[in-house]
Coordinates of C-alpha atoms in Angstrom, one line a residue:
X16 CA 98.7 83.9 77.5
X17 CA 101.5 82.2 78.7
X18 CA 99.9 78.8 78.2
X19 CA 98.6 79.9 74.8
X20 CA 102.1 80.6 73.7
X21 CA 103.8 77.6 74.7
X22 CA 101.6 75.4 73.1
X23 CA 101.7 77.8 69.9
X24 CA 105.6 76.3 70.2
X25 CA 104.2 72.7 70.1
X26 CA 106.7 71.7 73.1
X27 CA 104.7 72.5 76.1
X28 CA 104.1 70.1 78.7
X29 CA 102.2 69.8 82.3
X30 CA 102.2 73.2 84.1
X31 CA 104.2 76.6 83.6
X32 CA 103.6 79.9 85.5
X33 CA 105.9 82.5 84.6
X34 CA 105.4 86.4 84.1
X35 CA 103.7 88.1 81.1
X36 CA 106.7 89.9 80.3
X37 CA 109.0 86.9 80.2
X38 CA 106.3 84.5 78.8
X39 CA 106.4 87.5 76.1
X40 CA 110.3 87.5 75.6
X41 CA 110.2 83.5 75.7
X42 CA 108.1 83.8 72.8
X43 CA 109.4 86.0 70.3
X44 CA 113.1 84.9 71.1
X45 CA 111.5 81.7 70.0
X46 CA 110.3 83.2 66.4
X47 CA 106.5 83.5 67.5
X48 CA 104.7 86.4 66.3
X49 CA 103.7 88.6 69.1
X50 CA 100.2 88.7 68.6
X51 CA 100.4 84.8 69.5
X52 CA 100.7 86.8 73.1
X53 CA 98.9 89.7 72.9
X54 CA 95.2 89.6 74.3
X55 CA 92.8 91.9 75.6
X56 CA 91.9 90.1 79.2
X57 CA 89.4 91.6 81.6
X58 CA 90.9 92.4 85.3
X59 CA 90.6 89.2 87.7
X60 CA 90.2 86.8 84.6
X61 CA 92.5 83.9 83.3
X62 CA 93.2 83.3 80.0
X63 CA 91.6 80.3 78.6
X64 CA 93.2 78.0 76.7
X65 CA 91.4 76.9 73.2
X66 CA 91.5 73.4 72.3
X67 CA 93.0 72.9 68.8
X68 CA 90.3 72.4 65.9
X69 CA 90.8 68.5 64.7
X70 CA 91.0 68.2 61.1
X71 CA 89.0 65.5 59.6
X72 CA 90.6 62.5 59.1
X73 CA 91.1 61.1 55.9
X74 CA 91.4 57.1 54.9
X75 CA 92.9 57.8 51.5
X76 CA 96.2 59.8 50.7
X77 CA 96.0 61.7 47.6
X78 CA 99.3 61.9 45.4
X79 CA 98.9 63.7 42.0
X80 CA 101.7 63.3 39.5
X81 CA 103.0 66.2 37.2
X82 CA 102.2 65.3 33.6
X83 CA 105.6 66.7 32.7
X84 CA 106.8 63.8 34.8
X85 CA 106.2 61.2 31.5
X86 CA 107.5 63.1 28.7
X87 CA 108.6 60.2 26.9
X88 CA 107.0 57.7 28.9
X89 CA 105.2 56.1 25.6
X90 CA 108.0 56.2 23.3
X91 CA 110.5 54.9 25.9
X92 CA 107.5 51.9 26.7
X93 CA 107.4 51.5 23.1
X94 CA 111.0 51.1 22.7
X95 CA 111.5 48.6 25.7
X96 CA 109.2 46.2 24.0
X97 CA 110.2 46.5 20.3
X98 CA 110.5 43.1 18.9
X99 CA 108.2 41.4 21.4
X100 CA 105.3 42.6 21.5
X101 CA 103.4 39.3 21.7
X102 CA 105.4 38.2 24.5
X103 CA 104.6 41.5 25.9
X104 CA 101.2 42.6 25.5
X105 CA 99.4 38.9 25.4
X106 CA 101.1 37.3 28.2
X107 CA 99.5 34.9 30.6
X108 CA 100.0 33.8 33.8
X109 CA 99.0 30.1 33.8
X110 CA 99.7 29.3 29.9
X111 CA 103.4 31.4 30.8
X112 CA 104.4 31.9 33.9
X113 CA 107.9 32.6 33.0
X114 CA 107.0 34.8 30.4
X115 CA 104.7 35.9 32.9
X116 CA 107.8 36.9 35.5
X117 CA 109.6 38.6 32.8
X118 CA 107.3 41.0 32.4
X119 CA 106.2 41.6 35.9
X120 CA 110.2 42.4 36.3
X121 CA 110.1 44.6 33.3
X122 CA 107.3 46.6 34.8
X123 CA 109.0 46.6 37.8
X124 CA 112.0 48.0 36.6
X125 CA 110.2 50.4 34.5
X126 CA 107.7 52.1 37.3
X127 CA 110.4 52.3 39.8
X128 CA 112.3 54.4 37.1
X129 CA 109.5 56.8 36.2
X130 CA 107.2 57.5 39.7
X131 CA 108.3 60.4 41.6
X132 CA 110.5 59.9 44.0
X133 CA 107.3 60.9 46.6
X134 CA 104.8 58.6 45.4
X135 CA 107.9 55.8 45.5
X136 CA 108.5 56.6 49.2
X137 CA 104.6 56.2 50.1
X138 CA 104.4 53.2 48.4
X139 CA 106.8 51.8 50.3
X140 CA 106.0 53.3 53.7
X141 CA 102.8 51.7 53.0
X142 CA 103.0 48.3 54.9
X143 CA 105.7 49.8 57.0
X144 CA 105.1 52.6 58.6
X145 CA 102.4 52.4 61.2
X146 CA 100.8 56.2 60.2
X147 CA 101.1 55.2 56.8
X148 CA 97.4 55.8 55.4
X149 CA 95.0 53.1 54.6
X150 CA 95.0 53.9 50.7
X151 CA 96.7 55.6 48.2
X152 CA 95.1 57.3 45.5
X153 CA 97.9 58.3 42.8
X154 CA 96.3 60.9 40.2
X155 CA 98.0 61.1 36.2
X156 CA 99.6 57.8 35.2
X157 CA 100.0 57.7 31.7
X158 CA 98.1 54.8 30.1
X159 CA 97.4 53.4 26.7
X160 CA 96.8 56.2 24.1
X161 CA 93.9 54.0 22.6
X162 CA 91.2 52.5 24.7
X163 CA 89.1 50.7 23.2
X164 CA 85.3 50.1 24.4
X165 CA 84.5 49.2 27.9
X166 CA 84.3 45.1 27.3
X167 CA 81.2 43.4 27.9
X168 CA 83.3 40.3 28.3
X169 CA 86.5 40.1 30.4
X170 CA 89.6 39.9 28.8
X171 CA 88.1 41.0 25.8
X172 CA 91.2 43.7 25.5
X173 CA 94.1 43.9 26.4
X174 CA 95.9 47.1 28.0
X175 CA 99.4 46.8 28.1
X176 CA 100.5 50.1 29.6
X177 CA 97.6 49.4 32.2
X178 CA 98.8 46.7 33.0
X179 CA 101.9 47.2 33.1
X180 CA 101.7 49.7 35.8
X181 CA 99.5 47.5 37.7
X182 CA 102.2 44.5 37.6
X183 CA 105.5 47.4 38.5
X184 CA 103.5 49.0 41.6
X185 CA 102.5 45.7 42.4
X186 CA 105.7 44.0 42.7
X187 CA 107.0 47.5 44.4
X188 CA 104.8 46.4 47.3
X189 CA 105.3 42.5 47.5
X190 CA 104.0 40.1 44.8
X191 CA 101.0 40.0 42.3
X192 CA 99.0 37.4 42.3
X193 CA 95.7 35.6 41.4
X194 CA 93.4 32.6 42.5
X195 CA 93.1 29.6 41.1
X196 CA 89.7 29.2 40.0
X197 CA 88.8 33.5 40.0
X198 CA 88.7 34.5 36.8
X199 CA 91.6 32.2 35.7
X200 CA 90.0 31.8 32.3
X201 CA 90.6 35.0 31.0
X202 CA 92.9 36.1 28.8
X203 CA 96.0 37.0 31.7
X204 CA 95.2 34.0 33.2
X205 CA 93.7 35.8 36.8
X206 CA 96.9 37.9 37.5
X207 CA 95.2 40.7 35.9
X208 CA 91.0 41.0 36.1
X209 CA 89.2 43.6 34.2
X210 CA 85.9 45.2 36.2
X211 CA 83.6 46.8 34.2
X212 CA 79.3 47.1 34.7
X213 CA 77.7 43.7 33.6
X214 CA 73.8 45.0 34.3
X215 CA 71.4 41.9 35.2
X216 CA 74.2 40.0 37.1
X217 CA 75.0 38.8 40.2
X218 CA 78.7 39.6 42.1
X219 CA 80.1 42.9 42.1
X220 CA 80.1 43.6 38.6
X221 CA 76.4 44.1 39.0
X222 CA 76.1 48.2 38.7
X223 CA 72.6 48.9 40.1
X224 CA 73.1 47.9 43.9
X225 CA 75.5 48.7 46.4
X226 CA 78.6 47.2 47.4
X227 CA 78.8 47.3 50.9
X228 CA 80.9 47.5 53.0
X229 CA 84.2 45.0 53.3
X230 CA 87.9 43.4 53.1
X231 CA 88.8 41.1 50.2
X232 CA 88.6 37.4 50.6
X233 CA 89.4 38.0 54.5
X234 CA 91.1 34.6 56.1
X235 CA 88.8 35.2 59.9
X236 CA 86.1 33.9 57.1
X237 CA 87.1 31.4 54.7
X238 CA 89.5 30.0 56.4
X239 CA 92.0 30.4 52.9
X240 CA 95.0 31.4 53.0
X241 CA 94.0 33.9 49.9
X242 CA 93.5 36.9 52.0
X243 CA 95.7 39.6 50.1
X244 CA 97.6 42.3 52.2
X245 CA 96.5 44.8 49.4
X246 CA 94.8 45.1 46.1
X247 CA 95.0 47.6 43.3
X248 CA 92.3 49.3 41.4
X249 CA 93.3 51.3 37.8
X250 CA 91.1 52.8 35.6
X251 CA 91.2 52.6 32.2
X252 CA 88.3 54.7 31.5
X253 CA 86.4 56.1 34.5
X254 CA 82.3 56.9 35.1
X255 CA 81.2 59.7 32.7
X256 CA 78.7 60.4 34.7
X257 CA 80.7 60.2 37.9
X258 CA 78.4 58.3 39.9
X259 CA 80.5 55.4 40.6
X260 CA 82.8 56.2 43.6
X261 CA 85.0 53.8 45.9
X262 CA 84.4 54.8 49.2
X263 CA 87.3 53.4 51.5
X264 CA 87.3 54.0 55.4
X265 CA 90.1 53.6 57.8
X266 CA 89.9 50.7 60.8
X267 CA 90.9 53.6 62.8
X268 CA 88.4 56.3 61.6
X269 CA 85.7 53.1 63.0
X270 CA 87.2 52.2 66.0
X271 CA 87.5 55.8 67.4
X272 CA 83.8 56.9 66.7
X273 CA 82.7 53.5 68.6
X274 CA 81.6 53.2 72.0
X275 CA 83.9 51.9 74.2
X276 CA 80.8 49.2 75.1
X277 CA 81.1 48.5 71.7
X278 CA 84.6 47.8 70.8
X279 CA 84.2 45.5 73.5
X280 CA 81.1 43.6 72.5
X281 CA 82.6 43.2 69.0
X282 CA 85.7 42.0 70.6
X283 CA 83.9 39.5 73.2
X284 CA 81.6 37.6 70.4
X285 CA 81.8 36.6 67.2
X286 CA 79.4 37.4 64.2
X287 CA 78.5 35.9 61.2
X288 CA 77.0 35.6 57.7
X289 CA 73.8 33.7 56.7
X290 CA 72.4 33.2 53.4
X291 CA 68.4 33.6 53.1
X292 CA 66.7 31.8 50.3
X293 CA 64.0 33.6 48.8
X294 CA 62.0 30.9 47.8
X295 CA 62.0 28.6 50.9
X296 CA 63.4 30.8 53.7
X297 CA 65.7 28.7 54.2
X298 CA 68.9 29.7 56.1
X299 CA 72.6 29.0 55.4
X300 CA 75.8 29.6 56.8
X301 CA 78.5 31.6 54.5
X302 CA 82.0 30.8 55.6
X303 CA 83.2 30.5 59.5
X304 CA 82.1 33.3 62.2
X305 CA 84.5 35.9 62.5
X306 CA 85.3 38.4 65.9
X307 CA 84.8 42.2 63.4
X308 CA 88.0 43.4 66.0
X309 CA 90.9 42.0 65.9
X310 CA 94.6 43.6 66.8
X311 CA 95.7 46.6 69.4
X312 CA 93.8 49.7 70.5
X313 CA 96.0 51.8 67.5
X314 CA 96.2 49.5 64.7
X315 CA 92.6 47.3 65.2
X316 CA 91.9 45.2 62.4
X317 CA 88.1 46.0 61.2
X318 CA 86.6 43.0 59.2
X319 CA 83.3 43.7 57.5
X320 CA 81.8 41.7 55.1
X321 CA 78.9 41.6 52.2
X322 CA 77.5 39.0 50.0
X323 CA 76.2 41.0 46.6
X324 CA 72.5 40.5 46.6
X325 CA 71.2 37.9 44.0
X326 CA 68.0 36.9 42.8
X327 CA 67.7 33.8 44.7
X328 CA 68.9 34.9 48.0
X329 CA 70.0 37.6 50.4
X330 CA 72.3 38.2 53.0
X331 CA 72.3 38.8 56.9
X332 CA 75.0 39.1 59.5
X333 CA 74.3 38.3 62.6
X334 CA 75.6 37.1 66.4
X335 CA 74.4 35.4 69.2
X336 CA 75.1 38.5 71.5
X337 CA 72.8 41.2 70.5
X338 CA 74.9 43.7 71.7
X339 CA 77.5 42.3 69.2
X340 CA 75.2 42.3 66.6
X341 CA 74.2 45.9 67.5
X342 CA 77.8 47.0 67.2
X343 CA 78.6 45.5 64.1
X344 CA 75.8 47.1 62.4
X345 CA 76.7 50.3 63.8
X346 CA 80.2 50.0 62.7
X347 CA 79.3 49.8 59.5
X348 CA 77.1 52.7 59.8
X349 CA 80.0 55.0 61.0
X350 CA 81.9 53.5 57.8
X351 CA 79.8 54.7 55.6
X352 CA 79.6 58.4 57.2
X353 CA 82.9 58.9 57.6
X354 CA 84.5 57.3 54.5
X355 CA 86.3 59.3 51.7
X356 CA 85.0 59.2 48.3
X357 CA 87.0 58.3 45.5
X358 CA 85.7 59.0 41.6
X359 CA 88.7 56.9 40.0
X360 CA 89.1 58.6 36.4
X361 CA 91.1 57.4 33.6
X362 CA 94.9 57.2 34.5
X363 CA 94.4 56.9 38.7
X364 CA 95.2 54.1 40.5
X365 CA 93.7 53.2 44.3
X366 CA 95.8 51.1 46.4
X367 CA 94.0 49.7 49.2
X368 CA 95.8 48.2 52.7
X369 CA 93.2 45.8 52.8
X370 CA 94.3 44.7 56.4
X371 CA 94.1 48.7 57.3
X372 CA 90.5 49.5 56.0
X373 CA 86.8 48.2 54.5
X374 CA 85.7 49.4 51.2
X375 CA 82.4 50.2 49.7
X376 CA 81.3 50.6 46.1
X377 CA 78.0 53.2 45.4
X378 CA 75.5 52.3 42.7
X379 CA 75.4 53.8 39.3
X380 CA 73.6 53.5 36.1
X381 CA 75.7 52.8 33.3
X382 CA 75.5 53.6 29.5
X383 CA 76.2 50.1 28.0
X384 CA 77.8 52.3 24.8
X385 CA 81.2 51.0 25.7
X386 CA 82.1 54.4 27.2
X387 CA 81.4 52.8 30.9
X388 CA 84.0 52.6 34.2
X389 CA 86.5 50.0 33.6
X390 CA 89.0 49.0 35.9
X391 CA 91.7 47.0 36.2
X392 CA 92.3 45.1 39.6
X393 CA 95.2 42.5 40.8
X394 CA 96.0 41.3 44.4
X395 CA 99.5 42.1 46.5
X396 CA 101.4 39.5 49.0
X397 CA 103.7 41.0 50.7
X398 CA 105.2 38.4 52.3
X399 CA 106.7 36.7 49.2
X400 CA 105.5 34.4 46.3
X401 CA 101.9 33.1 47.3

């Protein structure tokens, strides 16, 4: 009993033997409830100490904003960009990039004034704070009143409330930014990318396999210095079906269900990814081999990686050590049961610490009517300009 209610104060340390009756007085002068004390004990025995029920750990922390929040978001948007709405609505980032940086600072300015003052602060915990979660999922952003149809080309629309929240909380946490060469040619120039089902294609817009799962562009294996500390996901429109789901899943979550044996195989030998050619068998290396732990015991860095499936190939990782090759596959396996599921809708917005986590993406079938998942997805450096 004693033992019970000292813990009950969260405070208690190594051992404490004291009386009932003051172990009783200690407690409720201390504001807990008295049937925190009280039990029924049979003569001789020793009151047993229950260990406390872990709650599940989650990768993703969920922050849903009152709609009462943005009364007056649109006509205040509206009014901030009277006169210019070219400038505005149809910038791009290689053809403008001061016109570009005008409006980044102007969505800047304007989500900093309208988020809550909670989903502010977790935003800017997130790189910070080492308990800061692994992703934020923020629930009822106002967005553009009309949508139009899911795009079967990128760029095909443009969203300027869309992406104007994406730009604001991106420059909150460090710096937008786009590759040269990655979907530069549409219309924002590769700041901005739009990700919507493109059935019968390779690369992840290809809806019918799954994405397994992985960082973005991670350095360990192209040896780039492209690797972004975060990336953001918005949806326009989400799945109507709802079959589409981001599943994100802490480094943490995977290094604790591991085997000890195993965090040290994957720390003691690299793996790596090779091609196979369908036609030929013939093998290929993709990128540099990687160690899949990296970092300290309480903030490991887990790098997993996948190459969509295509037509003319498949992928494979593999090692040299078995038992590194064992692990890794494991890993991924404890990933995927312990990950949380996210069903982005219209008006959320997932903000992955891509150094913090892997990510997944589940198959779906989609309509092809234009009412499809469409996303909206940019990259964040936070060390500076990039």
């Amino acid at each position: 009993a004693t033992a019970a209610a000292a813990a009950a104060l969260g405070g208690w340390r190594g051992s404490l033997v004291v009386s009932r009756r003051k172990s009783r007085r200690f407690a409720v002068g201390k504001g807990v409830h008295r049937r925190c004390i009280r039990c029924r004990m049979a003569p001789g025995t020793r009151a047993q100490v229950q260990e406390p029920v872990t709650k599940r750990q989650e990768s993703v922390q969920r922050l849903s904003i009152d709609p009462e929040t943005f009364c007056g978001f649109q006509s205040d948007f509206l009014a901030s960009t009277a006169g210019r709405e070219e400038e505005e609505f149809l910038w791009n980032a290689l053809q403008d990039p001061v016109q570009t940086e005008e409006v980044v600072c102007k969505s800047y300015k304007r989500a900093v004034s309208w988020l809550p003052q909670n989903v502010l602060n977790a935003l800017l915990r997130l790189f910070v704070d080492p308990k800061a979660p692994a992703a934020l999922l923020i629930s009822g952003l106002p967005i553009d009143p009309e949508v139009p149809p899911t795009p079967k080309l990128p760029g095909d629309y443009r969203l300027p409330i869309c992406e104007s929240w994406l730009l604001g909380i991106g420059r909150i946490l460090g710096v937008p930014y786009g590759m040269l060469g990655f979907y530069t040619s549409n219309a924002r120039g590769g700041l901005i990318r739009d990700l919507a089902p493109k059935p019968g294609l390779g690369g992840i817009t290809n809806p019918s396999i799954l994405l397994d799962f992985h960082r973005d562009v991670p350095a360990s294996i192209n040896a780039a210095n492209t690797e972004p500390d975060a990336f953001l996901l918005l949806a326009a429109r989400g799945d109507p079906l709802h079959r589409a789901r981001t599943l994100v899943c802490s480094n943490r979550i995977i290094y604790h269900h591991l085997a000890p044996s195993e965090r040290t195989a994957l720390r003691r030998s690299k793996v790596k990814v090779e091609c196979v050619r369908h036609s030929s068998g013939g093998v290929s290396p993709y990128g540099f081999p990687f160690y899949a732990i990296e970092g300290p015991d309480d903030d490991p860095k887990v790098t997993f990686f996948y190459v969509p499936e295509h037509s003319d190939f498949s992928h494979r990782v593999v090692s040299e050590d078995l038992e590194t090759e064992a692990a890794y596959h494991r890993a991924v396996a404890i990933a995927s049961e312990f990950c949380d599921s996210v069903d982005l809708q219209a008006g959320e917005l997932l903000v992955v610490n891509n150094a913090r986590c892997n990510h997944a993406r589940t198959p779906f079938e989609p309509q092809c009517d234009g009412s499809d998942r469409w996303l909206l997805k940019t990259f964040v450096h936070a060390g500076g300009w990039r």
